[in-house]
Amino acid sequence: MKSKSFSFLLYIVLPSIAGIFSVWGLILNATLVNRNLAMLDAILSTILLALFATVLANVIRYYRPSNGKEYMLLLWIFTLGLLWFFISNGLLKMIVKNDEVYLNLIKTTSWLRYFMANLVLVCISLVTWIRRQAISDSKQNLRFLATQELAKEAELHSLRQQLQPHFLFNSLNSIYSLIGTEPVKARNMLQQLSEFLRSTLRRDASQMIDTSEEILQTKIYLEIEMVRFPRLEVHWEIEPQCENFKMPVLLLQPLVENAIKFGLYDVRNSVNISIQVFFKNDAINIRISNPFDIESIKSHTGVGFGLENIRRRLYLLYGRKDLIETRTNENIFVVAIQIPQLK
Amino acid sequence: MKKAIVIDDEFLARNMVKECLLQHTEIEIVAECADGFEGIKAIQELKPDLIFLDIQMPRINGFEMLELIDEPPSVIFATAFDEFALKAFEANAIDYLLKPFSQIRFDQAIKKFLQNANIGSIEKLLKTEGKSEFEASRVVVKHHGNIRIIPAIDILYIEAWDDYVKIHTAENVFVKKQTLTFYENALSNKDFLRVHRSFLVNISQVTSIDQGSGENRELRLRNGFHLPVSRSGYQKLKVALGI
């Protein structure tokens, strides 16, 4: 609103000033001329000029000359200036008709009029140009900051999520316990945990990685959980061709973590989590199923399976809302996602 | 000889407790349990003097398990992450061990237990009115011998009933030995409001507030139930509903 009223003032005030100047010029230089005519002349010229200034300002606002073609703008200014000059001159001559003195005046001051008009138009275009630049800069700046903030938040969130203190300290405790009884297993698990933490820290949420790598990371994570919980069983079905495709990081693993959270931490007996990776409809398809406890699920905060984050990410990445599907079948929860591959 | 039970869903964690206990021949492990359900059964059958209790376990957590035991033994919590420390001390645990813990730290806990062994049950402290800072999203009860987990959103209201409370849901009424004030605190962030000395109501289940006989007002719940509202309860309701 504010910027609009400002522009409006700009188009009116600047030409008005020019108009007042021209009236005064006429009056001072030629006291003999018909004052009514001079007034009419000033008003007409000013209104016309304001009209052209508005056209110019709008041209500048919506037309962005490509690099190296900024001279096109000057062309616009001079063309509009010339057009204004001819139209206002023609109109004036029609009004004045046969007042020789005034006709003479028009003739002698025409260079001044043309110069004035161009001056006003140049001023208007400069001011509009600068304002437009400032606005788009600040808008771009805001957008940039917002994106950065979001990215940071996501990174922090995923880090905290990844480092899951419960997972980390319980794993350390398992290793601590194994050291006394089964040192080889302890070494193995410590190495896997290190691998897992390293990959967590190395990851940049905006990256694309090989599907095979994401699968490997997830397998390491699951192997750690399998040492902690011998009641956990995991079935992998991977179509070999999928391994060569790229996928966004941190998609598969959070899904599996989710399956563990609801399927293992919440369920008492032996647990079977199955993970399928296959290629279909020009997309990598991942399908994960896990059992869950119907009574526990209802009292979890947020009600549901905490997949909103993944839904959002898939939408941001591919602009589609149909890439994630979930369903429950008795006490089995199935989530399926698609990662489209560009041909 | 003191009897102890280890309740933890990870066998390696249970092994660690057992290993540390080898140094303490005066304490004998009589059972190992992988979750709260097994824990309740073992405690009722074996009446241990001490339990080592993990908090995060499948279906019901360690605190919820304690609530379901009539005369809980002494408790040493052993958990991986300390977000529950405060609550554990409110539950008057003997000690609170963070995994992985050292033998020295474990010995301290055992020493505390042996010195305080006659302190009695933690029951009364679990029920200490107004002290519980912990926030629940569900209530765990025993019902016809089964353990039921009732999400807070399914509760219509909770009624004080001597030393017990009656938890009303759309389908059922559950009875539990607990004070109404305990739930008033535990469920305070889940839209529950004490509208009467004897009634704690789930605000989201209220459909209208009616002018009853005389001064008293009545709440009508979604399923048609009516509840009395005290004068102070009505004030609280007005604040909560912004009227």
Coordinates of C-alpha atoms in Angstrom, one line a residue:
Chain A
M1 CA 0.0 0.0 0.0
K2 CA 2.7 2.4 1.0
S3 CA 4.8 1.9 -2.0
K4 CA 1.8 2.3 -4.2
S5 CA 0.8 5.7 -2.9
F6 CA 4.5 6.6 -3.1
S7 CA 4.6 5.8 -6.8
F8 CA 1.4 7.6 -7.3
L9 CA 2.8 10.8 -5.8
L10 CA 5.9 10.3 -7.9
Y11 CA 3.9 10.3 -11.1
I12 CA 1.9 13.3 -10.1
V13 CA 4.3 15.5 -8.2
L14 CA 7.3 15.3 -10.6
P15 CA 5.4 16.3 -13.7
S16 CA 3.5 18.9 -11.7
I17 CA 6.7 20.6 -10.7
A18 CA 7.8 20.6 -14.3
G19 CA 4.4 22.1 -15.2
I20 CA 4.6 24.8 -12.6
F21 CA 8.1 25.6 -13.8
S22 CA 6.9 25.9 -17.4
V23 CA 4.0 28.2 -16.4
W24 CA 6.3 30.5 -14.5
G25 CA 8.7 30.4 -17.4
L26 CA 6.0 31.4 -19.8
I27 CA 4.7 34.1 -17.6
L28 CA 8.1 35.6 -16.8
N29 CA 9.4 35.5 -20.4
A30 CA 6.4 36.6 -22.2
T31 CA 4.1 38.8 -20.1
L32 CA 2.3 39.7 -23.2
V33 CA 0.8 36.3 -23.8
N34 CA -2.7 35.3 -23.0
R35 CA -2.6 34.0 -19.4
N36 CA -5.6 31.8 -19.7
L37 CA -3.9 30.1 -22.7
A38 CA -0.7 29.7 -20.7
M39 CA -2.5 28.1 -17.9
L40 CA -4.4 25.7 -20.2
D41 CA -1.1 24.9 -21.9
A42 CA 0.6 24.1 -18.5
I43 CA -2.3 21.9 -17.3
L44 CA -2.5 20.0 -20.6
S45 CA 1.2 19.4 -20.9
T46 CA 1.4 18.3 -17.3
I47 CA -1.4 15.8 -17.4
L48 CA -0.1 14.4 -20.6
L49 CA 3.4 14.1 -19.2
A50 CA 2.0 12.4 -16.0
L51 CA 0.3 9.9 -18.3
F52 CA 3.5 9.1 -20.1
A53 CA 5.4 9.0 -16.9
T54 CA 3.0 6.4 -15.6
V55 CA 3.3 4.3 -18.8
L56 CA 7.1 4.5 -18.5
A57 CA 7.1 3.6 -14.8
N58 CA 5.0 0.5 -15.5
V59 CA 7.2 -0.4 -18.4
I60 CA 10.2 -0.3 -16.1
R61 CA 8.4 -2.3 -13.4
Y62 CA 7.4 -5.2 -15.6
Y63 CA 10.0 -5.1 -18.4
R64 CA 13.5 -6.3 -17.5
P65 CA 16.0 -5.7 -20.3
S66 CA 18.4 -8.6 -20.8
N67 CA 22.0 -7.9 -19.9
G68 CA 23.7 -5.5 -22.3
K69 CA 20.4 -4.3 -23.6
E70 CA 19.8 -1.6 -21.1
Y71 CA 20.0 1.0 -23.9
M72 CA 16.5 -0.2 -24.8
L73 CA 15.3 1.7 -21.8
L74 CA 16.8 5.0 -23.1
L75 CA 15.0 4.3 -26.4
W76 CA 11.8 3.9 -24.5
I77 CA 12.4 7.2 -22.7
F78 CA 13.2 9.2 -25.8
T79 CA 10.4 7.7 -27.9
L80 CA 7.9 8.5 -25.2
G81 CA 9.4 12.0 -24.8
L82 CA 9.0 12.6 -28.6
L83 CA 5.5 11.2 -28.6
W84 CA 4.6 13.5 -25.8
F85 CA 6.1 16.4 -27.6
F86 CA 4.2 15.8 -30.8
I87 CA 0.9 15.1 -29.2
S88 CA 1.0 18.1 -26.8
N89 CA 2.2 20.3 -29.6
G90 CA -0.5 19.2 -31.9
L91 CA -3.2 19.6 -29.2
L92 CA -1.9 23.1 -28.3
K93 CA -1.9 24.3 -31.8
M94 CA -5.5 23.1 -32.2
I95 CA -6.5 25.0 -29.1
V96 CA -4.5 28.2 -29.7
K97 CA -5.7 28.3 -33.3
N98 CA -4.8 31.8 -34.4
D99 CA -3.2 33.6 -31.5
E100 CA 0.0 34.5 -33.4
V101 CA 1.9 35.5 -30.2
Y102 CA 1.2 32.2 -28.5
L103 CA 2.0 30.1 -31.6
N104 CA 5.3 31.9 -31.8
L105 CA 5.9 31.2 -28.2
I106 CA 5.2 27.5 -28.8
K107 CA 7.7 27.5 -31.6
T108 CA 10.5 29.2 -29.7
T109 CA 10.1 27.2 -26.5
S110 CA 9.7 23.8 -28.2
W111 CA 13.3 22.7 -27.5
L112 CA 12.8 23.7 -23.9
R113 CA 9.5 21.6 -23.7
Y114 CA 11.2 18.6 -25.2
F115 CA 14.1 18.9 -22.9
M116 CA 11.9 19.3 -19.8
A117 CA 9.8 16.3 -20.8
N118 CA 12.8 14.1 -21.2
L119 CA 14.3 15.3 -18.0
V120 CA 11.1 14.4 -16.1
L121 CA 10.9 11.0 -17.8
V122 CA 14.6 10.2 -17.0
C123 CA 14.1 11.2 -13.4
I124 CA 11.0 9.0 -13.1
S125 CA 12.6 6.0 -14.7
L126 CA 15.7 6.4 -12.5
V127 CA 13.7 6.5 -9.3
T128 CA 11.4 3.6 -10.4
W129 CA 14.4 1.5 -11.4
I130 CA 16.2 2.1 -8.1
R131 CA 13.1 1.3 -6.1
R132 CA 12.4 -1.8 -8.1
Q133 CA 15.9 -3.0 -7.6
A134 CA 15.8 -2.4 -3.8
I135 CA 12.5 -4.2 -3.5
S136 CA 13.6 -7.3 -5.4
D137 CA 16.9 -7.3 -3.6
S138 CA 15.2 -7.3 -0.2
K139 CA 12.7 -9.9 -1.4
Q140 CA 15.4 -12.1 -2.7
N141 CA 17.3 -11.6 0.5
L142 CA 14.4 -12.7 2.6
R143 CA 13.8 -15.8 0.5
F144 CA 17.5 -16.7 0.7
L145 CA 17.5 -16.3 4.5
A146 CA 14.3 -18.3 4.9
T147 CA 15.7 -21.2 2.8
Q148 CA 18.9 -21.1 4.7
E149 CA 17.1 -21.2 8.0
L150 CA 15.0 -24.1 6.9
A151 CA 18.0 -26.0 5.7
K152 CA 19.8 -25.4 8.9
E153 CA 16.8 -26.5 10.9
A154 CA 16.5 -29.7 8.9
E155 CA 20.1 -30.4 9.4
L156 CA 20.0 -29.9 13.1
H157 CA 16.9 -31.9 13.4
S158 CA 18.3 -34.8 11.4
L159 CA 21.4 -34.7 13.5
R160 CA 19.6 -34.8 16.8
Q161 CA 17.3 -37.4 15.3
Q162 CA 20.3 -39.4 14.1
L163 CA 22.2 -39.2 17.3
Q164 CA 19.1 -40.3 19.2
P165 CA 20.5 -40.4 22.6
H166 CA 18.6 -43.5 23.6
F167 CA 20.0 -45.4 20.7
L168 CA 23.5 -44.1 21.2
F169 CA 23.8 -44.7 24.9
N170 CA 22.0 -48.1 24.8
S171 CA 24.4 -49.1 22.0
L172 CA 27.3 -48.0 24.0
N173 CA 26.0 -50.0 27.0
S174 CA 25.6 -53.1 24.8
I175 CA 29.2 -52.8 23.7
Y176 CA 30.2 -52.2 27.3
S177 CA 28.5 -55.4 28.2
L178 CA 29.9 -57.4 25.3
I179 CA 33.5 -56.4 26.1
G180 CA 33.5 -58.7 29.1
T181 CA 31.8 -61.6 27.5
E182 CA 32.3 -61.5 23.7
P183 CA 35.1 -59.1 22.9
V184 CA 35.0 -59.9 19.1
K185 CA 31.3 -59.0 18.9
A186 CA 32.1 -55.9 20.9
R187 CA 34.7 -54.8 18.5
N188 CA 32.4 -55.4 15.6
M189 CA 29.6 -53.5 17.1
L190 CA 31.8 -50.5 18.1
Q191 CA 33.1 -50.4 14.5
Q192 CA 29.5 -50.4 13.1
L193 CA 28.4 -47.7 15.6
S194 CA 31.4 -45.5 14.5
E195 CA 30.6 -46.1 10.9
F196 CA 27.0 -45.1 11.5
L197 CA 27.9 -41.9 13.5
R198 CA 30.5 -40.9 10.9
S199 CA 28.0 -41.2 8.0
T200 CA 25.5 -39.2 10.1
L201 CA 27.9 -36.4 10.6
R202 CA 29.1 -36.4 7.0
R203 CA 25.7 -36.1 5.4
D204 CA 24.4 -33.0 3.9
A205 CA 20.6 -33.1 3.7
S206 CA 20.6 -31.6 0.2
Q207 CA 22.7 -34.3 -1.3
M208 CA 21.8 -37.1 -3.7
I209 CA 23.6 -40.3 -3.1
D210 CA 23.7 -43.8 -4.6
T211 CA 20.8 -45.9 -3.5
S212 CA 23.3 -48.7 -2.7
E213 CA 25.1 -46.4 -0.2
E214 CA 21.8 -45.4 1.5
I215 CA 21.0 -49.1 1.8
L216 CA 24.4 -49.9 3.3
Q217 CA 24.0 -47.2 5.9
T218 CA 20.6 -48.5 6.8
K219 CA 21.9 -52.0 7.1
I220 CA 24.6 -50.9 9.5
Y221 CA 22.0 -49.3 11.6
L222 CA 19.8 -52.4 11.6
E223 CA 22.7 -54.6 12.5
I224 CA 23.4 -52.6 15.6
E225 CA 19.7 -52.9 16.5
M226 CA 19.9 -56.6 15.9
V227 CA 22.7 -57.0 18.4
R228 CA 20.7 -55.0 21.0
F229 CA 17.5 -56.9 20.2
P230 CA 17.9 -60.5 19.1
R231 CA 14.1 -60.7 18.6
L232 CA 14.5 -58.4 15.6
E233 CA 14.5 -59.9 12.2
V234 CA 14.9 -58.0 9.0
H235 CA 14.1 -59.1 5.5
W236 CA 15.6 -57.3 2.6
E237 CA 14.5 -57.6 -1.0
I238 CA 16.5 -55.5 -3.3
E239 CA 16.3 -55.4 -7.1
P240 CA 20.0 -55.2 -8.2
Q241 CA 19.3 -52.5 -10.8
C242 CA 18.1 -50.1 -8.2
E243 CA 21.5 -49.8 -6.6
N244 CA 22.8 -47.7 -9.4
F245 CA 20.2 -45.0 -9.2
K246 CA 20.6 -41.8 -7.1
M247 CA 18.2 -40.9 -4.3
P248 CA 18.0 -38.1 -1.8
V249 CA 19.9 -38.8 1.5
L250 CA 18.0 -39.4 4.6
L251 CA 14.8 -40.9 3.1
L252 CA 15.3 -44.6 3.5
Q253 CA 16.9 -44.5 6.9
P254 CA 14.2 -42.4 8.7
L255 CA 11.6 -44.7 7.3
V256 CA 13.4 -47.7 8.8
E257 CA 14.0 -45.9 12.1
N258 CA 10.3 -45.3 12.2
A259 CA 9.6 -48.9 11.6
I260 CA 12.0 -49.7 14.5
K261 CA 10.4 -47.2 16.7
F262 CA 6.9 -48.5 16.3
G263 CA 7.7 -52.0 15.4
L264 CA 10.4 -52.9 17.8
Y265 CA 10.4 -50.5 20.7
D266 CA 6.7 -50.8 21.1
V267 CA 6.1 -54.4 20.4
R268 CA 6.9 -57.2 22.9
N269 CA 7.6 -60.3 21.0
S270 CA 9.7 -61.2 18.0
V271 CA 9.5 -58.6 15.3
N272 CA 9.8 -58.9 11.5
I273 CA 10.6 -55.9 9.5
S274 CA 10.6 -56.3 5.7
I275 CA 12.1 -53.8 3.3
Q276 CA 11.6 -54.0 -0.5
V277 CA 13.5 -51.9 -3.0
F278 CA 12.4 -52.2 -6.6
F279 CA 12.1 -50.3 -9.8
K280 CA 8.7 -49.5 -11.2
N281 CA 7.0 -46.6 -13.1
D282 CA 10.3 -44.9 -13.7
A283 CA 10.8 -44.6 -10.0
I284 CA 12.6 -46.4 -7.2
N285 CA 10.0 -47.9 -5.0
I286 CA 10.7 -48.6 -1.3
R287 CA 8.2 -50.5 0.7
I288 CA 8.7 -51.1 4.4
S289 CA 6.4 -53.1 6.7
N290 CA 6.5 -53.5 10.4
P291 CA 4.2 -54.7 13.1
F292 CA 2.8 -52.2 15.6
D293 CA 0.9 -52.1 18.8
I294 CA -2.5 -50.7 18.3
E295 CA -3.0 -49.5 21.9
S296 CA 0.4 -47.9 22.1
I297 CA 0.1 -46.0 18.8
K298 CA -2.9 -44.0 20.0
S299 CA -1.1 -42.5 22.9
H300 CA 2.0 -41.4 21.0
T301 CA 2.1 -37.7 20.6
G302 CA 1.0 -36.5 17.2
V303 CA -1.1 -39.6 16.6
G304 CA 0.3 -41.4 13.6
F305 CA 3.5 -42.7 12.3
G306 CA 5.6 -39.5 12.3
L307 CA 6.1 -39.5 8.5
E308 CA 5.0 -35.9 8.0
N309 CA 8.6 -34.9 7.6
I310 CA 9.2 -37.3 4.8
R311 CA 6.0 -36.4 3.1
R312 CA 7.0 -32.8 3.1
R313 CA 10.5 -33.5 1.9
L314 CA 9.2 -35.6 -1.0
Y315 CA 6.8 -32.8 -1.9
L316 CA 9.5 -30.2 -1.8
L317 CA 11.9 -32.3 -3.9
Y318 CA 9.5 -33.5 -6.5
G319 CA 6.4 -31.3 -6.2
R320 CA 4.1 -34.3 -5.9
K321 CA 1.9 -35.4 -3.0
D322 CA 1.3 -38.9 -4.2
L323 CA 4.8 -40.2 -3.6
I324 CA 4.2 -41.6 -0.1
E325 CA 1.4 -44.1 0.8
T326 CA 0.7 -45.7 4.1
R327 CA -1.8 -48.4 5.1
T328 CA -2.4 -50.6 8.0
N329 CA -3.5 -54.2 7.9
E330 CA -4.5 -55.6 11.2
N331 CA -1.3 -54.9 13.2
I332 CA 1.0 -54.5 10.3
F333 CA 1.9 -51.0 9.1
V334 CA 3.1 -50.5 5.5
V335 CA 4.7 -47.4 4.1
A336 CA 5.6 -47.1 0.4
I337 CA 7.5 -44.3 -1.2
Q338 CA 8.5 -43.6 -4.8
I339 CA 11.6 -41.7 -5.8
P340 CA 11.1 -40.6 -9.4
Q341 CA 14.1 -41.0 -11.7
L342 CA 14.7 -38.5 -14.5
K343 CA 15.3 -40.2 -17.8
Chain B
M1 CA 19.7 -62.7 51.4
K2 CA 17.8 -60.1 49.4
K3 CA 15.9 -60.9 46.3
A4 CA 16.2 -58.8 43.2
I5 CA 14.6 -58.7 39.7
V6 CA 16.1 -57.1 36.6
I7 CA 13.6 -55.6 34.2
D8 CA 15.1 -54.4 31.0
D9 CA 14.2 -55.0 27.3
E10 CA 17.9 -55.5 26.3
F11 CA 19.5 -58.7 27.4
L12 CA 23.0 -57.2 27.2
A13 CA 21.9 -54.5 29.7
R14 CA 20.5 -57.2 32.0
N15 CA 23.8 -59.0 31.7
M16 CA 25.6 -55.9 32.8
V17 CA 23.5 -55.6 36.0
K18 CA 24.1 -59.3 36.7
E19 CA 27.8 -58.9 36.2
C20 CA 28.0 -56.0 38.6
L21 CA 25.9 -57.9 41.1
L22 CA 28.5 -60.7 41.2
Q23 CA 30.3 -58.5 43.7
H24 CA 27.3 -58.4 46.0
T25 CA 26.7 -61.9 47.3
E26 CA 24.0 -60.7 49.7
I27 CA 21.7 -60.0 46.8
E28 CA 20.4 -62.7 44.6
I29 CA 18.7 -62.3 41.2
V30 CA 15.5 -64.3 41.2
A31 CA 14.2 -63.3 37.8
E32 CA 14.9 -61.4 34.6
C33 CA 12.2 -59.7 32.7
A34 CA 12.2 -58.2 29.2
D35 CA 9.2 -55.9 29.7
G36 CA 6.8 -54.4 32.1
F37 CA 4.2 -57.2 31.7
E38 CA 6.7 -59.9 32.7
G39 CA 7.9 -57.5 35.4
I40 CA 4.5 -57.2 37.0
K41 CA 4.0 -60.9 37.0
A42 CA 7.4 -61.7 38.4
I43 CA 7.1 -59.0 41.2
Q44 CA 3.7 -60.3 42.3
E45 CA 4.9 -63.9 42.3
L46 CA 8.4 -63.5 43.8
K47 CA 8.0 -60.4 46.0
P48 CA 11.5 -59.2 45.5
D49 CA 13.2 -56.6 47.8
L50 CA 14.7 -54.7 45.0
I51 CA 14.2 -54.2 41.2
F52 CA 16.5 -52.8 38.6
L53 CA 14.2 -51.1 36.2
D54 CA 14.7 -49.6 32.7
I55 CA 12.3 -46.9 31.7
Q56 CA 11.8 -47.2 28.0
M57 CA 10.3 -50.6 27.3
P58 CA 7.7 -52.0 24.9
R59 CA 4.0 -51.2 25.6
I60 CA 4.3 -49.9 29.1
N61 CA 7.3 -48.0 30.5
G62 CA 8.9 -48.5 33.8
F63 CA 6.9 -45.8 35.6
E64 CA 3.6 -47.2 34.3
M65 CA 4.6 -50.6 35.5
L66 CA 5.3 -49.3 39.0
E67 CA 1.9 -47.7 39.1
L68 CA 0.2 -51.1 38.5
I69 CA 2.0 -52.8 41.4
D70 CA 0.2 -52.7 44.7
E71 CA 3.2 -52.7 47.0
P72 CA 6.3 -51.9 44.8
P73 CA 9.7 -53.0 46.1
S74 CA 12.7 -50.7 46.2
V75 CA 13.7 -49.5 42.8
I76 CA 17.0 -48.7 41.2
F77 CA 16.4 -47.2 37.8
A78 CA 18.9 -48.0 35.1
T79 CA 18.4 -46.1 31.9
A80 CA 20.4 -44.7 29.0
F81 CA 19.2 -41.1 28.9
D82 CA 18.5 -38.8 31.7
E83 CA 15.3 -37.1 30.6
F84 CA 13.5 -39.0 33.3
A85 CA 15.8 -38.3 36.2
L86 CA 13.6 -35.9 38.0
K87 CA 10.6 -38.1 37.8
A88 CA 12.6 -41.1 39.0
F89 CA 13.5 -39.3 42.1
E90 CA 9.9 -38.3 42.6
A91 CA 9.1 -41.9 42.4
N92 CA 11.5 -42.2 45.3
A93 CA 13.9 -44.5 43.6
I94 CA 16.8 -45.6 45.7
D95 CA 19.1 -44.5 42.9
Y96 CA 19.2 -43.7 39.2
L97 CA 22.0 -45.2 37.1
L98 CA 22.9 -43.9 33.7
K99 CA 24.1 -46.6 31.3
P100 CA 26.8 -47.5 30.8
F101 CA 27.6 -47.3 34.5
S102 CA 30.7 -48.3 36.3
Q103 CA 31.0 -50.9 39.0
I104 CA 31.9 -48.1 41.5
R105 CA 28.7 -46.2 40.7
F106 CA 26.7 -49.5 40.9
D107 CA 28.2 -50.3 44.3
Q108 CA 27.1 -46.9 45.6
A109 CA 23.6 -47.6 44.5
I110 CA 23.6 -51.0 46.2
K111 CA 25.0 -49.4 49.4
K112 CA 22.2 -46.9 49.4
F113 CA 19.7 -49.7 49.0
L114 CA 21.2 -51.7 51.8
Q115 CA 21.1 -48.7 54.1
N116 CA 17.6 -47.7 53.2
A117 CA 16.1 -51.1 52.7
N118 CA 13.6 -50.5 55.5
I119 CA 12.4 -47.2 54.0
G120 CA 9.3 -49.1 52.9
S121 CA 7.5 -49.0 49.7
I122 CA 7.7 -46.2 47.2
E123 CA 4.0 -46.4 46.8
K124 CA 3.2 -43.4 48.9
L125 CA 5.7 -41.2 47.1
L126 CA 4.4 -42.2 43.7
K127 CA 1.2 -40.8 45.0
T128 CA 2.5 -37.7 46.6
E129 CA 0.0 -35.1 45.8
G130 CA 0.9 -32.1 43.7
K131 CA 4.6 -33.2 43.5
S132 CA 4.5 -35.0 40.2
E133 CA 5.9 -32.8 37.4
F134 CA 5.6 -35.6 34.9
E135 CA 3.1 -35.3 32.1
A136 CA 1.2 -38.3 30.8
S137 CA -0.4 -38.9 27.5
R138 CA -2.1 -42.0 28.7
V139 CA -3.2 -44.0 31.7
V140 CA -2.4 -47.6 32.3
V141 CA -4.8 -49.7 34.3
K142 CA -5.4 -53.3 35.3
H143 CA -8.8 -54.5 34.1
H144 CA -10.1 -58.0 34.6
G145 CA -6.6 -59.2 35.0
N146 CA -5.5 -57.6 31.8
I147 CA -3.4 -54.4 31.4
R148 CA -5.1 -51.7 29.4
I149 CA -3.5 -48.6 28.0
I150 CA -6.0 -45.8 27.8
P151 CA -4.9 -42.8 25.7
A152 CA -5.8 -39.5 27.4
I153 CA -7.9 -38.5 24.4
D154 CA -10.2 -41.4 25.0
I155 CA -10.9 -40.5 28.6
L156 CA -14.2 -38.6 29.3
Y157 CA -13.6 -37.8 32.9
I158 CA -12.0 -39.2 36.0
E159 CA -14.0 -39.4 39.2
A160 CA -12.6 -39.6 42.8
W161 CA -13.9 -42.6 44.6
D162 CA -12.5 -43.0 48.2
D163 CA -8.9 -44.1 47.8
Y164 CA -9.5 -44.9 44.2
V165 CA -10.4 -43.1 41.0
K166 CA -12.9 -44.2 38.4
I167 CA -11.7 -43.6 34.8
H168 CA -14.6 -43.2 32.5
T169 CA -14.3 -43.8 28.8
A170 CA -17.1 -44.1 26.2
E171 CA -17.1 -47.9 26.6
N172 CA -15.9 -48.6 30.0
V173 CA -15.2 -47.6 33.6
F174 CA -11.8 -48.4 35.0
V175 CA -10.9 -48.4 38.7
K176 CA -7.4 -47.6 39.9
K177 CA -5.8 -46.9 43.2
Q178 CA -4.7 -43.3 42.8
T179 CA -5.6 -39.8 43.8
L180 CA -7.5 -37.4 41.6
T181 CA -4.8 -34.7 42.3
F182 CA -2.2 -37.0 40.8
Y183 CA -4.1 -37.0 37.5
E184 CA -5.0 -33.4 37.7
N185 CA -1.2 -32.7 37.6
A186 CA -0.2 -35.5 35.2
L187 CA -2.9 -34.6 32.6
S188 CA -2.9 -30.8 33.1
N189 CA -1.4 -30.2 29.6
K190 CA -3.9 -32.6 28.0
D191 CA -6.9 -30.5 28.3
F192 CA -8.1 -31.9 31.6
L193 CA -9.7 -29.6 34.2
R194 CA -10.8 -30.2 37.8
V195 CA -14.3 -28.9 37.6
H196 CA -15.4 -30.3 40.9
R197 CA -13.7 -31.7 44.0
S198 CA -14.6 -35.2 42.7
F199 CA -14.4 -34.7 38.9
L200 CA -11.6 -34.2 36.5
V201 CA -13.0 -33.7 33.0
N202 CA -11.6 -33.9 29.5
I203 CA -12.5 -30.4 28.2
S204 CA -12.6 -31.6 24.6
Q205 CA -15.5 -33.9 25.6
V206 CA -17.6 -31.1 26.9
T207 CA -20.5 -30.0 24.6
S208 CA -22.3 -27.5 26.9
I209 CA -22.5 -25.9 30.3
D210 CA -26.1 -25.9 31.5
Q211 CA -27.7 -23.9 34.3
G212 CA -28.7 -26.7 36.7
S213 CA -31.0 -26.4 39.7
G214 CA -30.3 -23.3 41.8
E215 CA -26.7 -22.0 41.8
N216 CA -25.1 -25.1 40.4
R217 CA -24.2 -25.6 36.9
E218 CA -23.8 -28.8 35.0
L219 CA -21.5 -30.0 32.3
R220 CA -22.9 -32.0 29.4
L221 CA -20.5 -34.4 27.8
R222 CA -20.4 -35.7 24.2
N223 CA -21.9 -39.0 25.2
G224 CA -24.8 -37.4 27.1
F225 CA -23.3 -37.7 30.6
H226 CA -23.9 -34.9 33.1
L227 CA -21.3 -33.7 35.6
P228 CA -21.7 -31.2 38.4
V229 CA -19.5 -28.1 38.3
S230 CA -18.4 -26.3 41.5
R231 CA -18.2 -22.5 41.7
S232 CA -14.4 -22.5 41.4
G233 CA -14.6 -25.2 38.8
Y234 CA -16.8 -22.9 36.7
Q235 CA -14.3 -20.1 37.1
K236 CA -11.5 -22.4 35.8
L237 CA -13.7 -23.5 32.9
K238 CA -14.4 -19.9 31.9
V239 CA -10.7 -19.2 31.8
A240 CA -9.9 -22.4 29.9
L241 CA -12.6 -21.8 27.3
G242 CA -12.0 -18.1 27.1
I243 CA -15.5 -17.0 28.0

